[in-house]
Short mmCIF file of C-alpha atoms in Angstrom, two decimals:
data_model
loop_
_atom_site.label_atom_id
_atom_site.label_comp_id
_atom_site.label_asym_id
_atom_site.label_seq_id
_atom_site.Cartn_x
_atom_site.Cartn_y
_atom_site.Cartn_z
CA ARG A 1 34.78 26.32 -64.02
CA HIS A 2 36.07 23.77 -61.13
CA ARG A 3 35.45 26.68 -58.19
CA ILE A 4 31.64 26.94 -59.72
CA ALA A 5 31.09 23.73 -59.95
CA LEU A 6 32.15 23.07 -56.52
CA LEU A 7 30.08 25.79 -55.19
CA GLY A 8 27.08 24.18 -57.02
CA CYS A 9 27.67 21.19 -55.20
CA VAL A 10 28.25 22.53 -51.53
CA MET A 11 24.88 24.83 -52.21
CA SER A 12 22.85 21.88 -53.19
CA VAL A 13 24.15 19.44 -50.19
CA VAL A 14 23.74 22.51 -47.94
CA LEU A 15 20.65 23.02 -48.81
CA SER A 16 18.98 19.71 -49.51
CA SER A 17 19.53 18.99 -45.22
CA ALA A 18 18.48 22.34 -44.43
CA ALA A 19 14.82 21.62 -43.71
CA GLY A 20 15.87 17.91 -41.82
CA ALA A 21 18.94 19.53 -39.92
CA ARG A 22 16.09 22.18 -37.85
CA GLY A 23 17.14 21.60 -34.15
CA GLU A 24 20.68 19.94 -34.26
CA VAL A 25 23.99 21.58 -33.81
CA THR A 26 26.32 21.96 -36.48
CA VAL A 27 29.71 21.81 -35.71
CA LEU A 28 31.69 23.67 -38.66
CA GLY A 29 35.06 22.81 -39.12
CA LEU A 30 37.92 24.91 -37.36
CA ARG A 31 39.49 28.00 -39.51
CA SER A 32 42.75 27.99 -39.92
CA LEU A 33 44.56 31.34 -40.18
CA GLU A 34 47.99 29.86 -40.91
CA GLY A 35 47.46 26.37 -43.08
CA ASP A 36 46.88 24.80 -40.21
CA GLU A 37 44.52 22.46 -41.48
CA ALA A 38 45.46 18.63 -39.70
CA LEU A 39 45.60 20.09 -36.26
CA ALA A 40 42.54 22.16 -36.58
CA GLU A 41 40.25 18.93 -38.19
CA ARG A 42 41.05 17.49 -35.68
CA VAL A 43 40.43 19.46 -32.77
CA THR A 44 36.90 19.69 -34.83
CA GLY A 45 36.41 16.25 -34.63
CA PHE A 46 36.84 15.87 -30.66
CA LEU A 47 34.78 18.56 -30.39
CA ARG A 48 31.73 16.62 -32.10
CA GLU A 49 32.64 13.71 -30.63
CA PHE A 50 32.06 15.31 -26.60
CA ILE A 51 29.80 17.15 -27.94
CA THR A 52 27.67 13.76 -28.61
CA GLY A 53 29.21 11.44 -26.27
CA ARG A 54 28.73 13.91 -23.54
CA GLU A 55 24.63 14.25 -24.84
CA LEU A 56 25.12 17.67 -24.19
CA ASP A 57 23.16 18.41 -27.77
CA THR A 58 22.19 16.61 -31.14
CA VAL A 59 25.26 16.77 -33.34
CA SER A 60 24.52 17.54 -37.12
CA GLU A 61 25.58 14.87 -39.32
CA ARG A 62 26.86 17.04 -41.87
CA SER A 63 30.59 18.40 -42.14
CA GLN A 64 30.88 21.73 -44.30
CA THR A 65 33.83 23.98 -42.93
CA LEU A 66 33.03 27.86 -41.95
CA GLU A 67 35.98 28.11 -45.10
CA GLN A 68 33.01 26.22 -47.88
CA MET A 69 30.36 28.10 -45.88
CA LEU A 70 31.93 31.35 -46.25
CA LEU A 71 32.18 30.96 -50.02
CA LEU A 72 28.32 30.52 -50.45
CA THR A 73 27.28 34.03 -48.76
CA GLU A 74 26.77 36.71 -49.60
CA ASN A 75 27.44 39.18 -45.96
CA CYS A 76 30.64 37.42 -45.08
CA GLY A 77 34.41 38.76 -45.84
CA GLU A 78 37.47 38.16 -43.84
CA ASP A 79 35.80 39.04 -40.24
CA VAL A 80 32.50 36.20 -39.51
CA ASP A 81 30.53 38.58 -37.90
CA THR A 82 26.85 38.40 -36.32
CA PRO A 83 25.38 39.16 -39.97
CA CYS A 84 27.53 36.70 -41.44
CA MET A 85 26.73 33.98 -39.02
CA ARG A 86 22.66 34.55 -39.52
CA GLU A 87 23.35 33.89 -43.39
CA ILE A 88 25.39 30.64 -42.68
CA ALA A 89 23.03 29.41 -39.70
CA ASP A 90 19.56 29.97 -42.20
CA LEU A 91 22.11 27.59 -45.19
CA LEU A 92 22.59 25.08 -43.10
CA GLY A 93 18.84 24.83 -41.48
CA ALA A 94 20.78 24.62 -37.75
CA ASP A 95 19.54 26.33 -34.42
CA GLU A 96 22.71 26.61 -33.44
CA VAL A 97 26.43 26.64 -34.58
CA VAL A 98 29.69 26.02 -33.41
CA TYR A 99 32.53 27.41 -35.45
CA GLY A 100 35.51 28.72 -34.64
CA PHE A 101 39.45 29.48 -35.59
CA ILE A 102 42.86 28.66 -35.19
CA ALA A 103 45.55 31.24 -34.67
CA ARG A 104 49.57 31.44 -34.70
CA MET A 105 50.25 33.57 -31.31
CA PRO A 106 54.50 33.93 -30.40
CA GLY A 107 55.06 32.52 -27.61
CA ALA A 108 58.31 32.46 -25.37
CA GLU A 109 61.67 32.11 -26.30
CA GLY A 110 60.55 33.05 -29.98
CA ARG A 111 58.40 30.23 -30.19
CA PHE A 112 54.69 30.14 -30.96
CA THR A 113 51.34 29.10 -29.75
CA TYR A 114 48.18 28.18 -30.80
CA ALA A 115 45.19 30.12 -30.13
CA ILE A 116 42.22 28.07 -30.50
CA ASP A 117 38.74 30.63 -30.72
CA VAL A 118 35.55 28.35 -30.16
CA ARG A 119 32.07 29.60 -30.05
CA ARG A 120 28.42 28.60 -29.66
CA TYR A 121 25.89 31.02 -32.11
CA SER A 122 21.75 30.76 -31.50
CA VAL A 123 19.39 31.15 -34.50
CA SER A 124 17.22 32.11 -31.07
CA SER A 125 19.26 34.83 -29.34
CA ARG A 126 20.87 35.88 -33.35
CA ARG A 127 24.11 36.56 -31.86
CA ASP A 128 26.78 34.13 -30.29
CA VAL A 129 25.64 33.50 -27.07
CA GLN A 130 28.88 32.26 -25.41
CA SER A 131 32.48 31.58 -26.50
CA ALA A 132 35.59 30.12 -24.98
CA SER A 133 39.52 30.05 -26.09
CA GLY A 134 42.55 28.90 -25.21
CA ALA A 135 46.43 28.08 -25.99
CA LEU A 136 48.09 25.08 -27.11
CA GLU A 137 51.02 24.66 -27.38
CA PRO A 138 52.71 22.99 -30.52
CA ASN A 139 54.90 19.81 -28.91
CA ARG A 140 51.19 19.03 -27.33
CA GLN A 141 49.21 17.86 -30.47
CA GLY A 142 48.72 14.15 -28.72
CA THR A 143 45.11 12.58 -28.63
CA ALA A 144 44.86 13.29 -24.56
CA ASN A 145 45.91 16.75 -25.17
CA LEU A 146 43.74 17.45 -27.78
CA GLN A 147 40.47 15.22 -26.07
CA ILE A 148 41.87 17.66 -23.18
CA LEU A 149 41.07 21.01 -25.25
CA ALA A 150 37.89 20.00 -26.75
CA ASN A 151 36.38 19.72 -23.32
CA THR A 152 37.68 22.13 -21.45
CA LEU A 153 36.43 24.34 -24.35
CA LEU A 154 32.74 21.98 -24.76
CA ASP A 155 32.95 22.83 -20.61
CA LYS A 156 32.49 27.16 -21.46
CA LEU A 157 30.60 26.53 -24.23
CA TRP A 158 27.53 24.87 -22.40
CA ASP A 159 28.11 26.39 -18.83
CA ARG A 160 29.12 22.75 -17.21
CA GLN A 161 31.58 21.85 -14.52
CA ALA A 162 34.34 19.49 -15.93
CA GLU A 163 34.00 16.10 -14.02
CA THR A 164 36.99 15.54 -12.08
CA THR A 165 38.32 13.03 -14.54
CA LEU A 166 42.07 11.18 -14.56
CA ILE A 167 43.18 10.29 -17.77
CA VAL A 168 46.12 7.49 -18.87
CA GLN A 169 48.03 7.12 -21.16
CA SER A 170 50.63 4.89 -21.80
CA ASN A 171 53.26 3.10 -24.31
CA GLN A 172 51.34 -0.77 -23.94
CA PRO A 173 48.42 -1.34 -24.75
CA ASP A 174 46.51 -3.65 -22.94
CA ALA A 175 48.21 -2.70 -19.47
CA ALA A 176 46.05 -2.97 -16.59
CA VAL A 177 45.62 0.57 -14.83
CA TYR A 178 44.21 0.43 -10.35
CA ILE A 179 43.74 3.26 -8.62
CA ASP A 180 43.69 2.18 -4.62
CA GLY A 181 43.33 -0.67 -5.48
CA ASP A 182 40.90 -1.43 -7.25
CA LEU A 183 41.18 -2.35 -11.57
CA VAL A 184 39.81 0.39 -13.22
CA GLY A 185 40.27 -0.34 -17.05
CA ARG A 186 42.96 -1.41 -19.33
CA THR A 187 45.09 0.87 -21.56
CA SER A 188 44.72 0.81 -25.69
CA ALA A 189 45.96 3.23 -28.13
CA GLU A 190 43.53 6.06 -27.24
CA PRO A 191 43.72 7.52 -24.15
CA LEU A 192 41.59 5.83 -21.13
CA TRP A 193 39.33 8.21 -19.54
CA LEU A 194 38.36 7.88 -15.87
CA GLY A 195 35.46 10.24 -14.81
CA GLY A 196 33.92 10.75 -11.07
CA VAL A 197 37.40 10.41 -8.97
CA SER A 198 37.17 12.03 -5.31
CA SER A 199 39.70 14.50 -4.76
CA GLY A 200 41.84 13.53 -2.94
CA GLU A 201 45.16 12.06 -2.60
CA HIS A 202 44.85 8.38 -4.89
CA GLU A 203 47.69 5.48 -5.76
CA VAL A 204 47.68 4.80 -9.44
CA LEU A 205 49.19 1.99 -11.02
CA VAL A 206 49.71 0.64 -14.05
CA GLU A 207 50.98 -2.74 -14.81
CA LYS A 208 51.48 -5.56 -18.00
CA ASP A 209 53.62 -8.75 -17.60
CA GLY A 210 56.82 -8.97 -18.30
CA PHE A 211 56.96 -4.98 -17.90
CA ASP A 212 57.88 -3.09 -14.34
CA PRO A 213 55.22 -1.45 -12.99
CA TRP A 214 54.42 2.41 -12.98
CA GLU A 215 52.59 3.71 -9.94
CA CYS A 216 52.28 7.23 -8.97
CA LEU A 217 50.88 8.93 -6.05
CA VAL A 218 48.23 11.64 -7.63
CA ASP A 219 46.33 14.80 -5.41
CA VAL A 220 43.37 14.93 -7.51
CA VAL A 221 41.27 18.41 -7.31
CA ASP A 222 37.43 18.74 -8.42
CA GLY A 223 36.79 20.04 -11.76
CA GLN A 224 40.09 19.06 -13.31
CA TYR A 225 41.53 17.02 -16.11
CA ARG A 226 44.47 15.57 -15.11
CA LEU A 227 46.40 13.72 -17.42
CA LEU A 228 49.07 10.81 -16.82
CA GLU A 229 51.52 9.68 -18.94
CA ALA A 230 51.90 6.48 -17.81
CA PRO A 231 55.23 4.55 -19.82
CA LEU A 232 56.05 0.91 -18.82
CA THR A 233 59.65 -0.54 -18.97
CA SER A 234 60.44 -4.05 -19.82
CA ALA A 235 61.66 -6.04 -17.65
CA GLY A 236 65.49 -5.63 -17.89
CA GLY A 237 65.03 -3.85 -20.71
CA THR A 238 64.68 0.36 -21.16
CA THR A 239 61.01 2.94 -21.40
CA VAL A 240 59.40 3.84 -24.32
CA ALA A 241 58.78 7.60 -24.37
CA VAL A 242 55.00 8.23 -23.91
CA GLY A 243 54.10 11.27 -26.11
CA PRO A 244 54.90 13.61 -28.93
CA ASP A 245 58.81 14.31 -27.84
CA PRO A 246 60.37 11.62 -26.20
CA ASP A 247 63.07 14.40 -25.55
CA ASP A 248 60.72 17.50 -24.28
CA PRO A 249 60.76 17.29 -20.31
CA GLY A 250 57.45 18.47 -20.17
CA ASN A 251 56.34 14.56 -20.95
CA GLY A 252 57.12 13.47 -17.36
CA GLY A 253 54.00 12.45 -14.34
CA GLY A 254 51.22 14.37 -15.94
CA THR A 255 49.36 17.29 -16.46
CA VAL A 256 47.12 19.27 -15.26
CA VAL A 257 43.88 21.10 -16.77
CA THR A 258 41.66 23.21 -14.90
CA PRO A 259 37.77 24.87 -16.19
CA PRO A 260 37.66 29.00 -17.00
CA PRO A 261 36.09 31.10 -14.65
CA GLY A 262 32.97 32.80 -15.27
CA GLY A 263 33.33 34.33 -18.07
CA ASP A 264 31.47 36.47 -20.45
CA GLU A 265 27.99 35.19 -21.82
CA THR A 266 28.03 37.72 -24.47
CA GLY A 267 30.86 35.57 -26.44
CA GLY A 268 32.23 37.39 -29.67
CA ASP A 269 35.18 38.75 -27.08
CA ASP A 270 39.35 38.79 -28.28
CA ILE A 271 40.86 35.18 -27.84
CA TRP A 272 42.88 36.60 -24.76
CA SER A 273 39.54 37.57 -22.24
CA ASP A 274 38.24 34.23 -21.54
CA TRP A 275 40.62 32.42 -20.16
CA HIS A 276 43.49 30.31 -20.82
CA LEU A 277 44.61 26.69 -20.58
CA TRP A 278 46.58 26.27 -17.40
CA ALA A 279 49.19 22.85 -17.59
CA GLY A 280 51.60 22.14 -14.74
CA MET A 281 53.35 19.15 -14.13
CA VAL A 282 53.24 16.35 -11.07
#
């Protein structure tokens, strides 16, 4: 009875808003295959945020998940195929639907990685018009890394060149960030995104009263998201580590993420056949 009531409630919300949603992109919550719902929700949130923030398209305000929509359909089983997505898109009344999956895959030294597969379904084309996939290490779930992941996936879904960007993350808020001597912003609890950086070498300085300055010489490449982790040390004190794992040797100078090469426009490929996210340390 509870399940029937829940389905009825979800159905009424979906159908009542379907007519006004035409022309919008609906971002369904990514489906986690091993119970990693929290990670799926965070990635979904960043996908919605950056589709809107980058003006890629208009995003529906509805927050139905792929899992919820599967319960309402007649043509969907465990495999989310084209007929299934046609039915879901019709229920939602959306012109396009962004949906996907998060799964655990075997990694190096007995560890696993998260495989991310995201697709863009078009009602007019009646199929997935683009797909994007990437890999995420379990210890790379910080805000900056997930934001970079979301943007890299969106670059492929909308067939766009990544804007050359520096992302500065520090353990101290309200620290001044300089590039080649020019003040470009201040740190906060969220990573500081600096777009439109020219290619070549740049001197990056992060400083705050009462702390030793942090400096780095960065070689920037066009179409690259570059993460700089800038831990500030209090004068005469110790450094507070930046990132999810202070003992992780990978939390050093920065992370480089390059956009994928050109891929198949038909979508629906295996998640490993398109591209991966590559990370390298400064």
